[in-house]
mmCIF file of C-alpha atoms and ligand atoms in Angstrom:
data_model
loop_
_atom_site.group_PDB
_atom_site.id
_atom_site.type_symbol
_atom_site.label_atom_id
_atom_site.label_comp_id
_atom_site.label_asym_id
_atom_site.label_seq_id
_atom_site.Cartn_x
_atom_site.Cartn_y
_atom_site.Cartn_z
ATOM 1 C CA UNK A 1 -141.629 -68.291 -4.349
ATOM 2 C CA UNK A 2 -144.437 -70.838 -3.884
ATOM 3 C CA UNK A 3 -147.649 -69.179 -4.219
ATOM 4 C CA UNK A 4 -150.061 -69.815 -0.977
ATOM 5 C CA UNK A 5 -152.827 -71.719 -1.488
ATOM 6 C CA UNK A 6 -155.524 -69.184 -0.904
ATOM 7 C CA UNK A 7 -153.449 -67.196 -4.094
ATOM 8 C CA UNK A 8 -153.623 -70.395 -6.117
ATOM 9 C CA UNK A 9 -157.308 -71.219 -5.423
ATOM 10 C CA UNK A 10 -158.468 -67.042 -6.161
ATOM 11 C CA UNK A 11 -156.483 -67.352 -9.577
ATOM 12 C CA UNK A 12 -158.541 -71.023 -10.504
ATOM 13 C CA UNK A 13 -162.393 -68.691 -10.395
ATOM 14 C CA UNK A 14 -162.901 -67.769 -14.360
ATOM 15 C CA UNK A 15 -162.434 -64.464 -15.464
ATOM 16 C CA UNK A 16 -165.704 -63.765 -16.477
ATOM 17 C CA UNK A 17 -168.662 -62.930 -14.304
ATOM 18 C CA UNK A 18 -170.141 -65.828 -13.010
ATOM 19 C CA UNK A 19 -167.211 -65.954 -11.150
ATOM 20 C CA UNK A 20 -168.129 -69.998 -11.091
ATOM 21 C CA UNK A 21 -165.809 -72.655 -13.116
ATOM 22 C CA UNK A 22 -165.633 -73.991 -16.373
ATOM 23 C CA UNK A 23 -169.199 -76.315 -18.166
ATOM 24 C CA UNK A 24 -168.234 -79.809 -17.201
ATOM 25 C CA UNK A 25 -170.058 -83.136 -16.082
ATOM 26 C CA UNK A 26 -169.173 -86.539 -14.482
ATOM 27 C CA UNK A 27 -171.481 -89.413 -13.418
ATOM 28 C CA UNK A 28 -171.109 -90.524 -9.981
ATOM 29 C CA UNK A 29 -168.739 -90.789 -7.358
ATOM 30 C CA UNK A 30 -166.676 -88.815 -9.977
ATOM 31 C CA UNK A 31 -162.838 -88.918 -10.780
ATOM 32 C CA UNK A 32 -160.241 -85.524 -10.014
ATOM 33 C CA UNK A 33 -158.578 -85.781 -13.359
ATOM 34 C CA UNK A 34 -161.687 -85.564 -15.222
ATOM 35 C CA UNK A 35 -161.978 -81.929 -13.637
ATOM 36 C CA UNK A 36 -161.505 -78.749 -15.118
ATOM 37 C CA UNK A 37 -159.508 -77.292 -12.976
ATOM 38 C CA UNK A 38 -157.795 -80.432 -11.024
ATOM 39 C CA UNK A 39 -158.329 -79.206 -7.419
ATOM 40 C CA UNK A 40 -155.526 -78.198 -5.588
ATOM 41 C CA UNK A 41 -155.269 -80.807 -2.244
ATOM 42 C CA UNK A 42 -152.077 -78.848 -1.115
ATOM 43 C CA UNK A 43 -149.642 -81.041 -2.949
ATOM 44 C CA UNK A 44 -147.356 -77.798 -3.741
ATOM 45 C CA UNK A 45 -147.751 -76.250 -0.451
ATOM 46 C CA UNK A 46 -149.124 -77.995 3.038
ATOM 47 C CA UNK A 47 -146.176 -77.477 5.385
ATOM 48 C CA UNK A 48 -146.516 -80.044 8.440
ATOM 49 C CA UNK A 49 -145.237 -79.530 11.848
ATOM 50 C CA UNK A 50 -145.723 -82.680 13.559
ATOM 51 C CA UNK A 51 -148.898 -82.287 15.240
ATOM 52 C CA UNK A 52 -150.054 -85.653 14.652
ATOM 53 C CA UNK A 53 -146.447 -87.493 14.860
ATOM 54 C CA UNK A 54 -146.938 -91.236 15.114
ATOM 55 C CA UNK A 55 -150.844 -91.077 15.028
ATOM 56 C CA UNK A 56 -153.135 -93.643 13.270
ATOM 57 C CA UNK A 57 -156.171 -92.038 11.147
ATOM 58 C CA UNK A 58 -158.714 -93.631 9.329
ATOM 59 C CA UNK A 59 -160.427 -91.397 6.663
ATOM 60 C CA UNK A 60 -163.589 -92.167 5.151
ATOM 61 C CA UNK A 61 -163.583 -90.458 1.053
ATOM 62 C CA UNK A 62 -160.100 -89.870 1.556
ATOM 63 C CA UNK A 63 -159.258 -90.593 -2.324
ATOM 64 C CA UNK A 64 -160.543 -87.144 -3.511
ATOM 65 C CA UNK A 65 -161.285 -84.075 -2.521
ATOM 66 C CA UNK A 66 -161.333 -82.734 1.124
ATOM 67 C CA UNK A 67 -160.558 -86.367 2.305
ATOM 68 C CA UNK A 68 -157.477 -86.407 0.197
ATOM 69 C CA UNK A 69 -156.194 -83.380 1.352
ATOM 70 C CA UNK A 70 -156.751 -83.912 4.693
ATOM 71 C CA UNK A 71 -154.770 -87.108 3.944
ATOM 72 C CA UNK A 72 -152.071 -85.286 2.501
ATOM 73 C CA UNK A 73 -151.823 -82.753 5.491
ATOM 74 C CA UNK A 74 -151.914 -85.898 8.117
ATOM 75 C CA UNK A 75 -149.115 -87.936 6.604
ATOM 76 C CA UNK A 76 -147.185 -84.581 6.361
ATOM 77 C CA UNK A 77 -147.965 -83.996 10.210
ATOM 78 C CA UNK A 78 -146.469 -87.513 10.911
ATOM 79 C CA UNK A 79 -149.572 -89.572 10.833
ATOM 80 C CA UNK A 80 -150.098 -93.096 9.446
ATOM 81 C CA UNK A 81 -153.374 -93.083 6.792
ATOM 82 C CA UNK A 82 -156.090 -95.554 5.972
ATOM 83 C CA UNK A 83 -158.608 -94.630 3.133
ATOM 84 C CA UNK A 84 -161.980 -96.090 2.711
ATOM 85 C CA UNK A 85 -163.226 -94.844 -1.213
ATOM 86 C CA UNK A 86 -165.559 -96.282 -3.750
ATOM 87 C CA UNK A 87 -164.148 -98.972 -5.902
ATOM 88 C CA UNK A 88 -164.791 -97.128 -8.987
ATOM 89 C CA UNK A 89 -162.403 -94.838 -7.036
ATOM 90 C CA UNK A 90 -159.648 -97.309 -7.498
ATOM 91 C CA UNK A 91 -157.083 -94.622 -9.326
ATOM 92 C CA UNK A 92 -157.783 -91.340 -7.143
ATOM 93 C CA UNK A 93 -157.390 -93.341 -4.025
ATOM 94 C CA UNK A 94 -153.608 -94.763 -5.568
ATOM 95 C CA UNK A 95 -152.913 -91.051 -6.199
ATOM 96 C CA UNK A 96 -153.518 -90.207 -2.713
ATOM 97 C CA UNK A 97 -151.919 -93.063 -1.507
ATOM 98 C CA UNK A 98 -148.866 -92.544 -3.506
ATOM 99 C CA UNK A 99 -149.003 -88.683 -1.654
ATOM 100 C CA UNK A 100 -149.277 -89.978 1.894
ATOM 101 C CA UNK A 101 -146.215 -92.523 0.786
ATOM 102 C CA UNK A 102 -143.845 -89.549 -0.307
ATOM 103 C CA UNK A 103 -144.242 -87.952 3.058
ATOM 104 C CA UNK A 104 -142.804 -91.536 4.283
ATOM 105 C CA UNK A 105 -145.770 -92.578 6.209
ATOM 106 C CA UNK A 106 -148.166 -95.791 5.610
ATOM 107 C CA UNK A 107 -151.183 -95.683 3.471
ATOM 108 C CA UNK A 108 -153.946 -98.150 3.826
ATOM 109 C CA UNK A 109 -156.127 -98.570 1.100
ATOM 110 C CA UNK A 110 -159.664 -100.171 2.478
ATOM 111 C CA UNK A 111 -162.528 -99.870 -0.544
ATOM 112 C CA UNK A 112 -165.998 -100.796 0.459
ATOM 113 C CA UNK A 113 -169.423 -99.061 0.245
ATOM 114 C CA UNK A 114 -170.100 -97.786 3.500
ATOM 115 C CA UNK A 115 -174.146 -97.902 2.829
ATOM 116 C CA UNK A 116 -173.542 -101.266 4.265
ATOM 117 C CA UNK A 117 -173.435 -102.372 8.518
ATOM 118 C CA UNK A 118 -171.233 -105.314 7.012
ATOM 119 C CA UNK A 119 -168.590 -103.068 5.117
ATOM 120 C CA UNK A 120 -168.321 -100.672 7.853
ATOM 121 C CA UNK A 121 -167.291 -102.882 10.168
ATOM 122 C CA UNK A 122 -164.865 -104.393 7.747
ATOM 123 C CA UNK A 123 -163.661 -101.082 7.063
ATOM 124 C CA UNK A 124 -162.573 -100.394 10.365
ATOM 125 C CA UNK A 125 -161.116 -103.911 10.716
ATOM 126 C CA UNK A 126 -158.822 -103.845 7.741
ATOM 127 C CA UNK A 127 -157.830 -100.106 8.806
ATOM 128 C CA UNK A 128 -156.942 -101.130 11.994
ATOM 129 C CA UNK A 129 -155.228 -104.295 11.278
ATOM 130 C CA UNK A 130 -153.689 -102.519 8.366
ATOM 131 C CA UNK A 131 -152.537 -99.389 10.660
ATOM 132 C CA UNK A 132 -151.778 -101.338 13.816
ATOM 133 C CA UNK A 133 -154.536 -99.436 15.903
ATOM 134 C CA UNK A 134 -157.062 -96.374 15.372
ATOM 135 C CA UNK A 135 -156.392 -93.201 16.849
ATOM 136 C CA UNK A 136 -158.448 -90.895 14.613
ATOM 137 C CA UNK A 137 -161.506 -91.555 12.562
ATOM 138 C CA UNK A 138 -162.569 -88.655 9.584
ATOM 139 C CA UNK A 139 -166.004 -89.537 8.487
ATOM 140 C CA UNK A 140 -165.824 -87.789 5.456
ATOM 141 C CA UNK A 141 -167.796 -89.765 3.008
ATOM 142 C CA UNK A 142 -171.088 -87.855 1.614
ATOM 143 C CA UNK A 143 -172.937 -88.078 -0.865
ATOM 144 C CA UNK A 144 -176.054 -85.674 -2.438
ATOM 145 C CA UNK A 145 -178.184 -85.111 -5.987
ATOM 146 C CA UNK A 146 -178.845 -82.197 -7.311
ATOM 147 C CA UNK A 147 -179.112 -82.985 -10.805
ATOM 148 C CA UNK A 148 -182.680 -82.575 -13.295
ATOM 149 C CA UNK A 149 -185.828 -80.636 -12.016
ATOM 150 C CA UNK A 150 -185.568 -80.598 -7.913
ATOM 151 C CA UNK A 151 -188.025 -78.902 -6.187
ATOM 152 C CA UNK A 152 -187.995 -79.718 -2.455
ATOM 153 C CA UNK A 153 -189.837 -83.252 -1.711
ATOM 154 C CA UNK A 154 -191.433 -83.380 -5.349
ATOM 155 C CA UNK A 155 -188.070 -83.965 -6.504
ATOM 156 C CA UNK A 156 -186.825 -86.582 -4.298
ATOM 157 C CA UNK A 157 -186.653 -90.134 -5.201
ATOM 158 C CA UNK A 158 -186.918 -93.472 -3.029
ATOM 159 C CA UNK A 159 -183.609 -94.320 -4.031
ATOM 160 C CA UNK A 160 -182.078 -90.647 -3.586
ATOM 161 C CA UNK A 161 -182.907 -90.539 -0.325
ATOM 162 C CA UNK A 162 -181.697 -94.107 0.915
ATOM 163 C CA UNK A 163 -178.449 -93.250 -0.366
ATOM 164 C CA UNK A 164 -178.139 -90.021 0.899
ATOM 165 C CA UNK A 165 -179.477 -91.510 4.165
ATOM 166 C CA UNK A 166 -177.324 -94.286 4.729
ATOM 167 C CA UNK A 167 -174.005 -92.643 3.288
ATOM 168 C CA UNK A 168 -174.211 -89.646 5.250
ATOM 169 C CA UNK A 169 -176.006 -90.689 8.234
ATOM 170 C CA UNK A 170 -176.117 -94.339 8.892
ATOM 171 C CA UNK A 171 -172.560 -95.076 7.525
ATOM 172 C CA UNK A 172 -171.448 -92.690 10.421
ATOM 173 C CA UNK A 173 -173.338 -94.434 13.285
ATOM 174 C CA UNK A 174 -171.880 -98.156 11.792
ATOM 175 C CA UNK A 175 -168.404 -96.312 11.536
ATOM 176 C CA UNK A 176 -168.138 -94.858 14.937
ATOM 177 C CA UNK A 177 -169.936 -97.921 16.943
ATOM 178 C CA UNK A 178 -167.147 -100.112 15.497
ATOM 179 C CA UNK A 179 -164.411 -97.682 15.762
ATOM 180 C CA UNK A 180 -164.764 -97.443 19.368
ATOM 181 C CA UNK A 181 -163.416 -100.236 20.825
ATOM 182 C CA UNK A 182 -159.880 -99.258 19.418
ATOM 183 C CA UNK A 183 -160.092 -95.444 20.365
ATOM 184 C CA UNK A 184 -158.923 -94.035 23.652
ATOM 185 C CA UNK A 185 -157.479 -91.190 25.558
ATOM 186 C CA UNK A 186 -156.287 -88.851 23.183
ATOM 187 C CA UNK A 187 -158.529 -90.269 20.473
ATOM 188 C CA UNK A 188 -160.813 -88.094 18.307
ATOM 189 C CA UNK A 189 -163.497 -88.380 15.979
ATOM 190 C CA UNK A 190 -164.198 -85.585 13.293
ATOM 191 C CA UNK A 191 -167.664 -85.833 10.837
ATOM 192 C CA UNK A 192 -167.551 -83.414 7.865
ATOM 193 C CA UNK A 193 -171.047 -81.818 8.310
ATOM 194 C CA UNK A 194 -171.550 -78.804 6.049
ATOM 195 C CA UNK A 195 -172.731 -75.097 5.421
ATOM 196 C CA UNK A 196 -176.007 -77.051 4.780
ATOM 197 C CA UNK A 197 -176.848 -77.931 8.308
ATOM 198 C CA UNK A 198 -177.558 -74.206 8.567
ATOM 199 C CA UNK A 199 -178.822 -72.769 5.749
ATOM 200 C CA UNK A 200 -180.380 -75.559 3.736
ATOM 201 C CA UNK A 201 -180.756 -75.131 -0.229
ATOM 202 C CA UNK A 202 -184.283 -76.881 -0.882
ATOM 203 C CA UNK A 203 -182.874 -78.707 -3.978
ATOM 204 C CA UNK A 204 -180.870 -80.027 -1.156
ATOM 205 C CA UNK A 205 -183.447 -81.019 1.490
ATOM 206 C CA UNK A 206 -182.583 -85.075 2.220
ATOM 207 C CA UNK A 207 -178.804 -83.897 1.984
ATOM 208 C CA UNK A 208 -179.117 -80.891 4.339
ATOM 209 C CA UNK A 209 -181.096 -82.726 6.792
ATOM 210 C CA UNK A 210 -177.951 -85.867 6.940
ATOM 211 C CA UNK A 211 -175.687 -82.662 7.796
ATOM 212 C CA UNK A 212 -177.967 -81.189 10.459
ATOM 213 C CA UNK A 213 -178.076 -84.590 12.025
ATOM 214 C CA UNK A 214 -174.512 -85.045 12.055
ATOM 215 C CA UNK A 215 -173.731 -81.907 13.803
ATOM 216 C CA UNK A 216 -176.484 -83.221 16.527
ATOM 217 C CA UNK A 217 -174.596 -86.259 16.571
ATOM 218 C CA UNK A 218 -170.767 -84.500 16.952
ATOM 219 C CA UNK A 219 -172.643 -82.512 20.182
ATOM 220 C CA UNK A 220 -174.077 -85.864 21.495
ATOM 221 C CA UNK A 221 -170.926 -88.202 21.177
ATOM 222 C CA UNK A 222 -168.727 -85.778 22.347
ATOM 223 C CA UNK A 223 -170.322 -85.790 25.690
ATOM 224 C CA UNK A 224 -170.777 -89.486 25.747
ATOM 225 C CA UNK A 225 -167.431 -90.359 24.836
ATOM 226 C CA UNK A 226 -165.411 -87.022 26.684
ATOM 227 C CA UNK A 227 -164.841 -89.287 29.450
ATOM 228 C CA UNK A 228 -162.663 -91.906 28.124
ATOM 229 C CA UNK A 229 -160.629 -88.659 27.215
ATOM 230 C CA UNK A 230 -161.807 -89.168 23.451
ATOM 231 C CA UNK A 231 -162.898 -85.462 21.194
ATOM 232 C CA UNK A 232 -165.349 -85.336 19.013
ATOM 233 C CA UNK A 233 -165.952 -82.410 16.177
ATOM 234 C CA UNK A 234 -166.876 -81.696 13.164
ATOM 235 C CA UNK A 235 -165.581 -79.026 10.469
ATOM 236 C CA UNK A 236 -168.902 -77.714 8.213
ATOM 237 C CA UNK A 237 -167.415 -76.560 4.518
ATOM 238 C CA UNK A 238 -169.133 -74.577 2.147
ATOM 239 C CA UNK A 239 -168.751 -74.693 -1.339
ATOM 240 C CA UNK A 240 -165.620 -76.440 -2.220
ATOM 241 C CA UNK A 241 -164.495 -77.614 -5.877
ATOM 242 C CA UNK A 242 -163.984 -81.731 -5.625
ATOM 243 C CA UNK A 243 -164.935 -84.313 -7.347
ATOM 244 C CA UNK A 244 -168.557 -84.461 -5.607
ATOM 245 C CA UNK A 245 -170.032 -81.367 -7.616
ATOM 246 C CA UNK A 246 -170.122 -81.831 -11.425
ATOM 247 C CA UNK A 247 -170.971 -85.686 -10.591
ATOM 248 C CA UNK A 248 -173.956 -84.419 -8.788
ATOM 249 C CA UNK A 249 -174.962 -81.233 -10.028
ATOM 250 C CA UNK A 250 -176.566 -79.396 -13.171
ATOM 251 C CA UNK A 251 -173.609 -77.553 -15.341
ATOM 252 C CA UNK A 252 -175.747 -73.845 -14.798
ATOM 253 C CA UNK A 253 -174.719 -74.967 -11.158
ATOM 254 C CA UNK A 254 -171.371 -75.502 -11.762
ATOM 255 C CA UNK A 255 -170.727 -72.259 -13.739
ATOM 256 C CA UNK A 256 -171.607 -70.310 -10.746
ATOM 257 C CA UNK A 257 -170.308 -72.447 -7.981
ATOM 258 C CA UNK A 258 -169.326 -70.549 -5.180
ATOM 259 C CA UNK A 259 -169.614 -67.342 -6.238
ATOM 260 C CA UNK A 260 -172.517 -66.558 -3.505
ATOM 261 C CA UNK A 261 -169.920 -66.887 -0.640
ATOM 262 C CA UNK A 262 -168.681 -63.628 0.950
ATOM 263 C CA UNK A 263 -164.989 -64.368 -0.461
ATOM 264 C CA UNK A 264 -166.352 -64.356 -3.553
ATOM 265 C CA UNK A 265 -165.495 -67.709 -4.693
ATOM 266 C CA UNK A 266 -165.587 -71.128 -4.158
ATOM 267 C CA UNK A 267 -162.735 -72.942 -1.945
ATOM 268 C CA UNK A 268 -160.404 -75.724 -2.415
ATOM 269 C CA UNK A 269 -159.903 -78.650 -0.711
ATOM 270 C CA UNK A 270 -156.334 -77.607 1.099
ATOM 271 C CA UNK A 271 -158.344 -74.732 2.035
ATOM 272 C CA UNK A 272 -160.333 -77.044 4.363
ATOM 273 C CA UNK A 273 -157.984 -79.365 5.849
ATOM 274 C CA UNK A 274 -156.200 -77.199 8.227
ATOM 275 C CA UNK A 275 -159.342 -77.366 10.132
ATOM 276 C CA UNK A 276 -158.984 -80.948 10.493
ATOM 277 C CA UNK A 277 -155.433 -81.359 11.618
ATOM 278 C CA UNK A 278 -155.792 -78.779 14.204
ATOM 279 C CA UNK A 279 -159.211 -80.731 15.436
ATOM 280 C CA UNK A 280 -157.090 -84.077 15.362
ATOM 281 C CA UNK A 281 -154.334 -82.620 16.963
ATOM 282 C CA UNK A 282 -154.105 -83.971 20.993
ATOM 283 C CA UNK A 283 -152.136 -81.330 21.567
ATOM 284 C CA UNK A 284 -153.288 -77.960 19.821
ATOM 285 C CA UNK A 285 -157.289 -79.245 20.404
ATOM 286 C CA UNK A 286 -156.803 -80.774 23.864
ATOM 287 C CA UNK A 287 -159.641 -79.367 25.320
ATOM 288 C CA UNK A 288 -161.474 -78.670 21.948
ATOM 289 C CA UNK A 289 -164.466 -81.145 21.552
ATOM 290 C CA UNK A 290 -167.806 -80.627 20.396
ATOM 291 C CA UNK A 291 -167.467 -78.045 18.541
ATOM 292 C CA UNK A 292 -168.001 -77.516 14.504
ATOM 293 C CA UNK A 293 -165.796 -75.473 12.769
ATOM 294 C CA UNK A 294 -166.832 -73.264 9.600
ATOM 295 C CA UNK A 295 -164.348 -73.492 6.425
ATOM 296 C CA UNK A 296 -167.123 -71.911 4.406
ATOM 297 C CA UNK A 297 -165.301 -68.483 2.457
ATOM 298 C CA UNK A 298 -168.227 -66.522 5.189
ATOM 299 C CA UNK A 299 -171.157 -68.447 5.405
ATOM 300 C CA UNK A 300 -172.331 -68.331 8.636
ATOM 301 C CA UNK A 301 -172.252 -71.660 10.383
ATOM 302 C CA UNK A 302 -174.867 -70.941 13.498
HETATM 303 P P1 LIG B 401 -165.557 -86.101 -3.052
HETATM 304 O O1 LIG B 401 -166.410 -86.599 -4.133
HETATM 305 O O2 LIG B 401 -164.134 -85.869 -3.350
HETATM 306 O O3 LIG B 401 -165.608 -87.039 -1.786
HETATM 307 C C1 LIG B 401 -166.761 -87.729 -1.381
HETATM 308 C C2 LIG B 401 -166.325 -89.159 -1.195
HETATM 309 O O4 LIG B 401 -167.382 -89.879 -0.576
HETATM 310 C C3 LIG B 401 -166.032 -89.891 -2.482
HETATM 311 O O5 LIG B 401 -164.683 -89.754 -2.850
HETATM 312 C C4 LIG B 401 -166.372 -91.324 -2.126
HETATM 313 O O6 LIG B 401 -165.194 -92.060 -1.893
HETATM 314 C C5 LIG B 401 -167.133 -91.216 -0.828
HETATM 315 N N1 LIG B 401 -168.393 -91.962 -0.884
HETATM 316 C C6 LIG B 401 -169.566 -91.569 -1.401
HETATM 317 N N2 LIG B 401 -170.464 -92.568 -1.280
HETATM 318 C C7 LIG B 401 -169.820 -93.592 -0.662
HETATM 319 C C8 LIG B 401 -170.207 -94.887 -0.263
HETATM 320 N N3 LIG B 401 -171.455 -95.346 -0.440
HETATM 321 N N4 LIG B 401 -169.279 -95.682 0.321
HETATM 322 C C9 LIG B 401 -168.019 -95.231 0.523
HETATM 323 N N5 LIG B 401 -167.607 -94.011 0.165
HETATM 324 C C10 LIG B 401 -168.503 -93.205 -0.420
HETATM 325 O O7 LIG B 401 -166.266 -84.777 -2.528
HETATM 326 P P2 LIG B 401 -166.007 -83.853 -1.241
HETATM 327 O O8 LIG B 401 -166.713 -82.603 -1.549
HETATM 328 O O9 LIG B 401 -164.577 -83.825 -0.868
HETATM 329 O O10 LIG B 401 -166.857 -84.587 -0.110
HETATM 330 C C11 LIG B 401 -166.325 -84.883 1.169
HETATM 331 C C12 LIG B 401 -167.326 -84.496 2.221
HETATM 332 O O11 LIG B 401 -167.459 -83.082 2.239
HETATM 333 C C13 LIG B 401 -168.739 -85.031 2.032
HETATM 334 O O12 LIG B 401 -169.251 -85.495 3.265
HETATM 335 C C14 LIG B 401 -169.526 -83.818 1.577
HETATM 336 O O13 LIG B 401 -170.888 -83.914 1.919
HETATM 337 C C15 LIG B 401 -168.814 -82.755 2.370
HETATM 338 N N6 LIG B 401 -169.008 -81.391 1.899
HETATM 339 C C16 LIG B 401 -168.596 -81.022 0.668
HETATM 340 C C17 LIG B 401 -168.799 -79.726 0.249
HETATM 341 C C18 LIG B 401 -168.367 -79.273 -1.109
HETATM 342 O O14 LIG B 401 -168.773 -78.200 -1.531
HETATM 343 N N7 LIG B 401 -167.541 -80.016 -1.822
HETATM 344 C C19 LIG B 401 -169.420 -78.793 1.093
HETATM 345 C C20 LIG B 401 -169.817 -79.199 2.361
HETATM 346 C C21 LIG B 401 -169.613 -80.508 2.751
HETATM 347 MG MG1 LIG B 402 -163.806 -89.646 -4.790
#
């Protein structure tokens, strides 16, 4: 019998005490096969039930990590998938397309770097041309540095903080304001925020801020846009083992990842996608918007 994928994730934590995962480095964005474990995206075990049968999503990061597995999950709920990924990204974003293909649904690819007005737009363009409309935009895409001596605003750089700023933040704004047009009743927009938004590391202070912001912004938009009968949400992880942490953080940090959390351990990316599809879902979520869900193994996400 397949193992679930709480089971699977539990038996990746090391043996030893620091409960965290094995030494292990990557510049950024960061590849999955150059991990130690490969996450597990629910490949071997995301059932779907047609929730999102003959829906259009575009998801922003979706060649790695969360936004893979959230891709995965969609195509297996019936829905059509555009990614949007880094072009360095090239051969994780063919992996998940070639995912999203075996459940017999479409898969988009759209690379660009979103920490530009002009690619965001394009972005959505080629998604939606590529898709045949927009019924769902995941603005997944983050990015944070926690790498070297960081010690609150002392160790935050010019260029740090512009990325961080316009990738987390700004990329969101560009994404949604050209999304819009294209989304209607039935529609729904879901931002990845993050345990962060409520209880901020100070190695992470520029990050943690973006993350605060964007649950501010999920509240806002959700009453703006509620009356053309389109949700907004957002689902805040916690520590989750992608592709994002040993391309942005110190290996001591890495060894222990995770291991804080009430459950003892960090998550994996299926873990979190559930979260998403029932958020996209017109019918489970109908009257579900403005709300942020926790997928954080306990952290507290108010
Ligand atoms: P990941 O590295 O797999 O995904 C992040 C993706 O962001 C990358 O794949 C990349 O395609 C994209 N990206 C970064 N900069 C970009 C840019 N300038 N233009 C276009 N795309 C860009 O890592 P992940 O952990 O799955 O991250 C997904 C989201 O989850 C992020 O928003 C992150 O902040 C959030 N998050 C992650 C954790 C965690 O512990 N992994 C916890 C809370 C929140
Ligand atoms: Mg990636």
């Amino acid at each position: 019998m397949t193992s679930s994928i709480g089971e699977r994730a539990a038996s990746m934590v090391r043996s030893d005490d620091k409960g965290g995962f094995p030494p292990q480095q990557q510049d950024p964005p960061g590849l999955t096969q150059r991990m130690e474990p490969v996450p597990d995206h629910g490949e071997e075990t995301y059932v779907g039930h047609g929730r999102l049968e003959g829906l259009k999503a575009l998801i922003t990061g979706g060649d790695s990590g969360i936004g893979r597995a959230v891709a995965i999950a969609f195509a297996r709920e019936g829905a059509d998938v555009a990614i949007n990924y880094l072009a360095d990204e090239q051969a994780d974003a063919e992996d998940t397309a070639s995912w999203v293909r075996k459940a017999d649904r479409t898969a988009v690819l759209v690379p660009g770097d979103l920490t530009e007005r002009q690619t965001c737009d394009r972005v959505v363009a080629e998604a939606v041309e590529g898709l045949g409309g927009l019924d769902i935009l995941v603005n997944n895409a983050g990015f944070h540095w926690d790498k070297g001596p960081r010690d609150g605003l002392e160790g935050l750089t010019d260029e740090n903080i512009e990325r961080v700023m316009r990738t987390n933040l700004h990329a969101v704004l560009w994404l949604c304001r050209a999304a819009l047009p294209h989304l209607g009743e039935g529609s729904s927009i879901i931002n990845t925020t993050s345990i962060q938004a409520y209880d901020p590391s100070p190695a992470l202070l520029d990050y943690a801020a973006t993350k605060a912001a964007l649950n501010n912004l999920t509240v806002n938009l959700a009453q703006s846009l509620g009356p053309k009968g389109i949700r907004v949400n957002a689902v805040a992880p916690g520590p989750i083992w992608t592709p994002l942490q040993p391309a942005t953080r110190d290996t001591e940090k890495i060894e222990t990842f995770g291991s804080d959390t009430p459950l003892g351990r960090a998550g994996q990316p299926g873990e979190v996608a559930p979260a998403f599809v029932f958020l996209a879902s017109p019918s489970d979520a109908s009257y579900v918007s403005g709300t942020v869900v926790g997928v954080t193994g306990g952290g507290a996400v108010f």
